[in-house]
GROMACS .gro file of N, CA and C in nm:
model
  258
    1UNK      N    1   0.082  -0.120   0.000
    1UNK     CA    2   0.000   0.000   0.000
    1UNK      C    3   0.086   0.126   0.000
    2UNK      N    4   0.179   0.104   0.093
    2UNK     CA    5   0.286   0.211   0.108
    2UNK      C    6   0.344   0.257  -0.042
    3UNK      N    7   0.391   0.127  -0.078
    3UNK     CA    8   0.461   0.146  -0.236
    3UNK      C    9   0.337   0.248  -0.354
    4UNK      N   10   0.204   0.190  -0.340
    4UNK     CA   11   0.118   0.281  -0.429
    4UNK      C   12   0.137   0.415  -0.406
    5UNK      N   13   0.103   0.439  -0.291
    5UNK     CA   14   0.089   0.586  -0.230
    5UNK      C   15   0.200   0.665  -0.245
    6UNK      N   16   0.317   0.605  -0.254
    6UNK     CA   17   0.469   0.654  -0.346
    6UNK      C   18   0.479   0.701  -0.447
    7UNK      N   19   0.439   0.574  -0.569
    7UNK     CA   20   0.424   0.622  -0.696
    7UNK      C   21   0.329   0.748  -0.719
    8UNK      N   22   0.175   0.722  -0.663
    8UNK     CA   23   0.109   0.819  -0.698
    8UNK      C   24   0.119   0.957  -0.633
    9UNK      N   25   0.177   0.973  -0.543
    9UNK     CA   26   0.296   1.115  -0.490
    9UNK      C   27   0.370   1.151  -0.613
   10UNK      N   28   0.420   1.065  -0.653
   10UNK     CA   29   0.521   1.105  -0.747
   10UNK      C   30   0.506   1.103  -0.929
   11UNK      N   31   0.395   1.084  -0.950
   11UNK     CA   32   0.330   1.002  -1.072
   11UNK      C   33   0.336   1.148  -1.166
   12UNK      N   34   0.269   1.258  -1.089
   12UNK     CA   35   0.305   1.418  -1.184
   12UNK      C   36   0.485   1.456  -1.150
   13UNK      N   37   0.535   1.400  -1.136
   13UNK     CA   38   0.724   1.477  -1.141
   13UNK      C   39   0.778   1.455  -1.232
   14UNK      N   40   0.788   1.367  -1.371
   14UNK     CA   41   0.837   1.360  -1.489
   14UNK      C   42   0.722   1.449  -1.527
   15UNK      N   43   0.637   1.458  -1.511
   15UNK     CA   44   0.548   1.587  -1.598
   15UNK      C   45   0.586   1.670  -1.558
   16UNK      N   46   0.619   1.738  -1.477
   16UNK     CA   47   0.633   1.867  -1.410
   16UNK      C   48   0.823   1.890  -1.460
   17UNK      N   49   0.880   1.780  -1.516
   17UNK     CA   50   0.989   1.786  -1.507
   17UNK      C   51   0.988   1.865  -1.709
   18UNK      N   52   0.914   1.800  -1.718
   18UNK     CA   53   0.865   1.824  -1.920
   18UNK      C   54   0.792   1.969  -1.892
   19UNK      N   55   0.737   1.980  -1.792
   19UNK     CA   56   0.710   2.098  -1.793
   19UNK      C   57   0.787   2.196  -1.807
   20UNK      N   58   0.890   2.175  -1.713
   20UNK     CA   59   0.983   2.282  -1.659
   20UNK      C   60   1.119   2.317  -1.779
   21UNK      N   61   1.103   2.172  -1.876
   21UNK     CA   62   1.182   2.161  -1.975
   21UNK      C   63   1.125   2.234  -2.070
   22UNK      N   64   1.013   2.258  -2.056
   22UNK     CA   65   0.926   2.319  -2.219
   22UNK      C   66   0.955   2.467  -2.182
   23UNK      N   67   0.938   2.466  -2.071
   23UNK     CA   68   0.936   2.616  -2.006
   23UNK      C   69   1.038   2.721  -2.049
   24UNK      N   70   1.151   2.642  -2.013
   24UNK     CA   71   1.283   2.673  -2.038
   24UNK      C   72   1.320   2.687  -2.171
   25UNK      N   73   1.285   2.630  -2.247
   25UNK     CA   74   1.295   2.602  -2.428
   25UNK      C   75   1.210   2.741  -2.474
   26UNK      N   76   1.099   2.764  -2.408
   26UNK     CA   77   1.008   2.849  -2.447
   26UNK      C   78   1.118   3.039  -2.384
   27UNK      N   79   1.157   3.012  -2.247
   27UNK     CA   80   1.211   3.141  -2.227
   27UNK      C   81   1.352   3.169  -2.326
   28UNK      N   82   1.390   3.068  -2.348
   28UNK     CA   83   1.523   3.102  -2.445
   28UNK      C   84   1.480   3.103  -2.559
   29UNK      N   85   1.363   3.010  -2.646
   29UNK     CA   86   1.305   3.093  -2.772
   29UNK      C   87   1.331   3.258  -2.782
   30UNK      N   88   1.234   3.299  -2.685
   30UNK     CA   89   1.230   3.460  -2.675
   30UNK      C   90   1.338   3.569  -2.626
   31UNK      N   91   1.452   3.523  -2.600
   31UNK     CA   92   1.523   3.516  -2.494
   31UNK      C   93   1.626   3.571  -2.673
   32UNK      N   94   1.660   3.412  -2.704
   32UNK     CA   95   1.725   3.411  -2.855
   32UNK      C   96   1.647   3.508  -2.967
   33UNK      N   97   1.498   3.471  -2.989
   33UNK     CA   98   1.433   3.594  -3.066
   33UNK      C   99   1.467   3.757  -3.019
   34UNK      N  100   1.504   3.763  -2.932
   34UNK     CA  101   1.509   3.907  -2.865
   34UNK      C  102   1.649   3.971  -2.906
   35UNK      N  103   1.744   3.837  -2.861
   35UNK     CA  104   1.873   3.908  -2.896
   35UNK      C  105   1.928   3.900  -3.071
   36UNK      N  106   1.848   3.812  -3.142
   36UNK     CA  107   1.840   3.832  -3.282
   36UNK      C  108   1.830   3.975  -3.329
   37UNK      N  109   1.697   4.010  -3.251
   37UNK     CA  110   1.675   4.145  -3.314
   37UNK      C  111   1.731   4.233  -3.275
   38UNK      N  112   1.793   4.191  -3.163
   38UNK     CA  113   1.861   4.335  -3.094
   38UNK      C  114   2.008   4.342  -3.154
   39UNK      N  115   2.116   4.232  -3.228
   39UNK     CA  116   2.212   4.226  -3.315
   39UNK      C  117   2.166   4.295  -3.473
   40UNK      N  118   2.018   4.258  -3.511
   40UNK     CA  119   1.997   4.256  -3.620
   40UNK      C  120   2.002   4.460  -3.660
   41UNK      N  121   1.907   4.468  -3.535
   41UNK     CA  122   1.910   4.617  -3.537
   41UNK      C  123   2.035   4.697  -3.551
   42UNK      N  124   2.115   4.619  -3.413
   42UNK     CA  125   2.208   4.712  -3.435
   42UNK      C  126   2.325   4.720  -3.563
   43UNK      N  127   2.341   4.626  -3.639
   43UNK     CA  128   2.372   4.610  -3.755
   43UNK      C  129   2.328   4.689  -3.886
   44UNK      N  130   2.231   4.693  -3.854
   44UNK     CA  131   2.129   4.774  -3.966
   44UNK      C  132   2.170   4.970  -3.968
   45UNK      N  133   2.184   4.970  -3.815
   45UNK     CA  134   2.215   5.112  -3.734
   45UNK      C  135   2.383   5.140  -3.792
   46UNK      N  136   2.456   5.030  -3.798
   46UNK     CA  137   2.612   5.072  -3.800
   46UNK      C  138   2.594   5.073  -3.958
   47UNK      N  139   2.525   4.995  -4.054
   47UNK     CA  140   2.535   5.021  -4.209
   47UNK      C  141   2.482   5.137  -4.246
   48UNK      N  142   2.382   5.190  -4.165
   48UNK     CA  143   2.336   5.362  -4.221
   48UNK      C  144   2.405   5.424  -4.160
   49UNK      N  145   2.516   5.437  -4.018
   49UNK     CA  146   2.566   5.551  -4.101
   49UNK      C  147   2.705   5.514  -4.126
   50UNK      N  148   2.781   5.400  -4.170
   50UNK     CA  149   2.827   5.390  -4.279
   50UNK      C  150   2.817   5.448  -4.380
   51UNK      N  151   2.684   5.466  -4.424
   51UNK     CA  152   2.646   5.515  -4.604
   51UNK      C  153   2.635   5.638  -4.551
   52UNK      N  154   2.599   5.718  -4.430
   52UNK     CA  155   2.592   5.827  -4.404
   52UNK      C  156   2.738   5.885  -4.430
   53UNK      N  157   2.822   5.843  -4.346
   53UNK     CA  158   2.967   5.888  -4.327
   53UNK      C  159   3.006   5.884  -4.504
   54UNK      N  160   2.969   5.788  -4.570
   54UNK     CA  161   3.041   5.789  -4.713
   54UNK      C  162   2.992   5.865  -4.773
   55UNK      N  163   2.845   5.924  -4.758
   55UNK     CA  164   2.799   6.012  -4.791
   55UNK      C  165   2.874   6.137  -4.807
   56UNK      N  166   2.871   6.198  -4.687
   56UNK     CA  167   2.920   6.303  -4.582
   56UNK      C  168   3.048   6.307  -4.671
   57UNK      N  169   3.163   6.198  -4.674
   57UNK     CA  170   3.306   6.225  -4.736
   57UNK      C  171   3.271   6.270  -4.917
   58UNK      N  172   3.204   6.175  -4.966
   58UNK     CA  173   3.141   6.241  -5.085
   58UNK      C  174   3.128   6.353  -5.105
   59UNK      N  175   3.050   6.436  -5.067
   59UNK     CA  176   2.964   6.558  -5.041
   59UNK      C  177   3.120   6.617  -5.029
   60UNK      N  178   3.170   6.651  -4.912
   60UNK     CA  179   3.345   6.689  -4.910
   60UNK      C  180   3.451   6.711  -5.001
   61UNK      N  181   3.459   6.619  -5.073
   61UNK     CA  182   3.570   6.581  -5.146
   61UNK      C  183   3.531   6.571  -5.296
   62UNK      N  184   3.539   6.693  -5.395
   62UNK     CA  185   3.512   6.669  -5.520
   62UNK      C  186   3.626   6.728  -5.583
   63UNK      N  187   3.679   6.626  -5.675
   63UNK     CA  188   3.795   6.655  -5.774
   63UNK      C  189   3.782   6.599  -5.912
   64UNK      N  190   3.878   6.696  -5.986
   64UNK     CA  191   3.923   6.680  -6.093
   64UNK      C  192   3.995   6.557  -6.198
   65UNK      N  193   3.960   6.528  -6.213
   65UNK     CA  194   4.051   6.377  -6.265
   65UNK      C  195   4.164   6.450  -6.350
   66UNK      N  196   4.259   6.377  -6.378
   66UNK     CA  197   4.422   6.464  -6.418
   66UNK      C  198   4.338   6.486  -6.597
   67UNK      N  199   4.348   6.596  -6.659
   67UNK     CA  200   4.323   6.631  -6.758
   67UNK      C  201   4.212   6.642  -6.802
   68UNK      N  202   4.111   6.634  -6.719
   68UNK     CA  203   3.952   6.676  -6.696
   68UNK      C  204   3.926   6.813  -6.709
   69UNK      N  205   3.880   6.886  -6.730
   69UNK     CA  206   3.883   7.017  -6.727
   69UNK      C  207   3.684   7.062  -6.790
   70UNK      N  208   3.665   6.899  -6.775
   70UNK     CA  209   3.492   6.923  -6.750
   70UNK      C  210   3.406   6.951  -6.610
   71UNK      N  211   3.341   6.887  -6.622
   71UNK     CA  212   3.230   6.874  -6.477
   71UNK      C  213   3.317   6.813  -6.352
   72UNK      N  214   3.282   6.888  -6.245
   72UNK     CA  215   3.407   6.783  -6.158
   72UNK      C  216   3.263   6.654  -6.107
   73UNK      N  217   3.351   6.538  -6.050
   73UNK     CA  218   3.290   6.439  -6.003
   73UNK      C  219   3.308   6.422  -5.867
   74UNK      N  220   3.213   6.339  -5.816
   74UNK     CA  221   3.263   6.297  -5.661
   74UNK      C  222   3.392   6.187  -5.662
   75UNK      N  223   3.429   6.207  -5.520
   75UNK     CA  224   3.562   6.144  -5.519
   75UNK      C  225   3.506   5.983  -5.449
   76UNK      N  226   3.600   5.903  -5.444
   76UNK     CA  227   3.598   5.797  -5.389
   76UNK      C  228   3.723   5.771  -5.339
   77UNK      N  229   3.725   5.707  -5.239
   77UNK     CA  230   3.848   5.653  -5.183
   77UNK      C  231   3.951   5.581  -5.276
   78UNK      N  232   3.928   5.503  -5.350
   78UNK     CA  233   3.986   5.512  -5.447
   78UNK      C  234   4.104   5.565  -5.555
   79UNK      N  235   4.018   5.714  -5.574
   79UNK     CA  236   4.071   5.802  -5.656
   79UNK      C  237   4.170   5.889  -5.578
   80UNK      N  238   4.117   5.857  -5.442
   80UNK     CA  239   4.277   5.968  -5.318
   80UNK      C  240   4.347   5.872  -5.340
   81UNK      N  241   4.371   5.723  -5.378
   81UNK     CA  242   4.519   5.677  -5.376
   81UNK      C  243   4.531   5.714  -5.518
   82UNK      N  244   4.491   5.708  -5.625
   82UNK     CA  245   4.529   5.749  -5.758
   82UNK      C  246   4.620   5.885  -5.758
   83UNK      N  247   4.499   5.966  -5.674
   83UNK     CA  248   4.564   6.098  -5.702
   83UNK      C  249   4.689   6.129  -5.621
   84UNK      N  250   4.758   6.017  -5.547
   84UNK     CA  251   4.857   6.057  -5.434
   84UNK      C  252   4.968   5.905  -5.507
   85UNK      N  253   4.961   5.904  -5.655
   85UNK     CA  254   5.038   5.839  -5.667
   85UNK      C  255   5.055   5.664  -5.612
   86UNK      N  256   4.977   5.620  -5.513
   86UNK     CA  257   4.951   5.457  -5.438
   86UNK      C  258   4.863   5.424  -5.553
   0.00000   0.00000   0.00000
């Protein structure tokens, strides 16, 4: 009798144990979804102003190409090693 009254004490603790396992699976889902987006964002944040800053040097820096004596163009990084001889 003793032995029944054991098991059935104990008969919900592998459930409660699947519980506690789902639980856990479920807080690090969101946990992982959260910090996805929070890398994703900030990634997104450092490529604009990337294009900002290249912008910005653009806008700055307009030259002549050697024997141009038309429209000037924007510069590119590039064209500062051309024009410095590298």
């Amino acid at each position: 009798m003793v032995s029944l009254l054991g098991e059935a004490a104990f008969a919900g603790f592998p459930n409660l144990l699947a519980e506690q396992q789902k639980a856990r699976v479920e807080r690090f889902d969101k946990y992982d979804s959260s910090l996805i987006a929070h890398v994703s964002a900030a990634a997104q944040e450092a490529a604009r102003a990337t294009m900002r800053a290249e912008a910005q040097h653009s806008d700055d820096h307009e030259v002549r190409p050697r024997g141009d004596h038309g429209d000037t163009q924007k510069c590119r990084p590039s064209d500062l090693l051309l024009l410095r001889g590298w």
